[in-house]
Amino acid sequence: MNPQIDKKNMVIAIALSMAIIFVWQFFFEMPRMERQRAEQALLAEQQAAQQTEAGQLATPQQPAAADAAGNATGGAPLDLAAATAKLPRDEALALSPRVRIDAPKIRGSVALKGGRIDDLVLKNYRETIELDSPNVVLLSPARADLGYFAETGWVAVGNVKTPDAEAIWTADRDTLSPDSPVTLTWDNGEGLVFTRRITVDQDYMFDIVDSVTNNGSAAVSLAPYSRVKRIGLPPLDGIYILHEGPMGVLEGSLNEHTYGDIRDQALEAPVGDLAAAAVTASTTGGWLGLSDKYWLAAQVIPADAPVKARMFYGTIDDSYQVDYTAGTREVAPGAAVDFDHKIFAGAKEVSLLEHYRDTFNIPLFERAVDFGYFFFLTQPLHAFLDWIFRFVGNMGIAILLLTVVVKAVMFPLANKSYVSMSKMKTLQPKMQELKETYGDDKQRFQQEMMALYKKEKVNPAAGCLPILIQIPVFYALYKVLYVTIDMRHAPFFGWIDDLSVKDPTTVLNLFGLIPWDPSAYFSIPILGLILSFLSIGVWPLVMGFTMWAQMRLNPTPPDPIQARLFAIMPFMFTFMLAPFAAGLVIYWAWNNTLSIAQQKFIMWKLEKAKEKQAQKAGA
């Protein structure tokens, strides 16, 4: 077999695979996901209507089931507030008296109706780059659009009245802050007094101690639970390199499930089979949450308490829930029990997640950031990027400098690849002569090619392995730039005010010279798709040009089809990368530029070496 052909075929396969993935994701997968979301939302509404008509909706006060041993098995109690009509967020907040939350990084409130954390705003993050843009809203009441909340409580065995979503708690103060914990109290009127002490730190961690005092005459059995619940879904990135959905560390291993996986499992399960409808696990320690690209709401599972954890989709209210229920506690008359929960709700700042991991012994908590399969590369690269940023103060410059360092470290491998390609390019005229001479006799042509490689001491496959070794490194760097919050709303220079969104310029209005905004027409069927596809900014064009220039330095494939494919690849990637975050496109363009410089330098060294050899031969 011809190593040169094998090498070209592998390069073509890699290029075509990447192109197919990008095209499929942009033109087919993303529209399919949107259609699927709409269809399943309609299905959820139909199921809710059918169940309501059949009288199958349980009340919020319904106790959990118990197994033969008397242990609670039902998990967190059912809350049907989300199945009712939605309200504007302000009106939904007004349905409950509240305790204000005021911490350095967050503000919001705790609902005294239900005793849950369902109002949380991130002080340090805004929706857009505009100074007057609203802050990011993370948690909202169940009755609001896209309700999202965290709560803890007790599941009872038997007919014991426990606080539910309608219970009104009393508070000992009106504001929760890092210096001022709040204690909530609720009396069931049957001898049980429930208290909930909530503290918040300087960042995003809540500590909740739930206690029960039995002033009655009979023992009761209760199991503590914690849950995070989201009703409906916000817009998702929907890209294959990013995980969004339920995740956590259960039984010592990282578990990730997409929203679609959880929903499909619930919809495909037999009616009434709750076990089949949910992802379940028995675990001690770990954590469990719902993850967005930049935000996370999660519960920390105590390291000393075995629990039953679940991830599931609620068909009645189109909700996604992660929860855990600990073992049953018996509370004798005159006795009390308590349980300590921790809830994280905030931005996925890597250094902070690592701090919580070490402080509270939360395994793999930093992996809430989707570092991927190459986490052993992405995490060190992110740490180095953060270190550079602290020195230069500009994320764009930090990306450029990190790319330079990575290219320098990978230079020995790149050098082997470029030397091989440069030697191959110098052989192009001789290879063309052989093709013209022996083109009709393929076997003789292959023999002469191998003889030429042997004579010139060239191994066509020598440049392939170094390229393959570099791919995971550069993919890891690409992943760091895409999934971490550092690039969000980070400016560069000129017109790039936010590295996490696409280049705002477009060739359609001559980069702003024509007073026309094509994006206003993107929602129009067909026309909008065409305009969106053609809306190419300055940096994607720079990236495409650098890719074209880099490929010009490589030897031209002798096969005309391969040559044409290689020729159009820069144009294909220009269109496909146009909607990507500007930071990623700038990185790609800069990486191409450095590759061109490296290859030019190596070619210059080879030319110098040839000149010296010629001088020695002449002497």
Short mmCIF file of C-alpha atoms in Angstrom, two decimals, residues 23-34:
data_model
loop_
_atom_site.label_atom_id
_atom_site.label_comp_id
_atom_site.label_asym_id
_atom_site.label_seq_id
_atom_site.Cartn_x
_atom_site.Cartn_y
_atom_site.Cartn_z
CA VAL A 23 -23.14 20.85 8.64
CA TRP A 24 -25.35 18.24 10.29
CA GLN A 25 -25.34 20.10 13.61
CA PHE A 26 -26.21 23.48 12.07
CA PHE A 27 -28.72 22.53 9.39
CA PHE A 28 -30.30 19.33 10.67
CA GLU A 29 -29.71 18.55 14.34
CA MET A 30 -30.54 21.99 15.76
CA PRO A 31 -33.84 22.33 13.80
CA ARG A 32 -34.70 18.73 14.72
CA MET A 33 -34.16 19.46 18.41
CA GLU A 34 -36.40 22.52 18.20
#
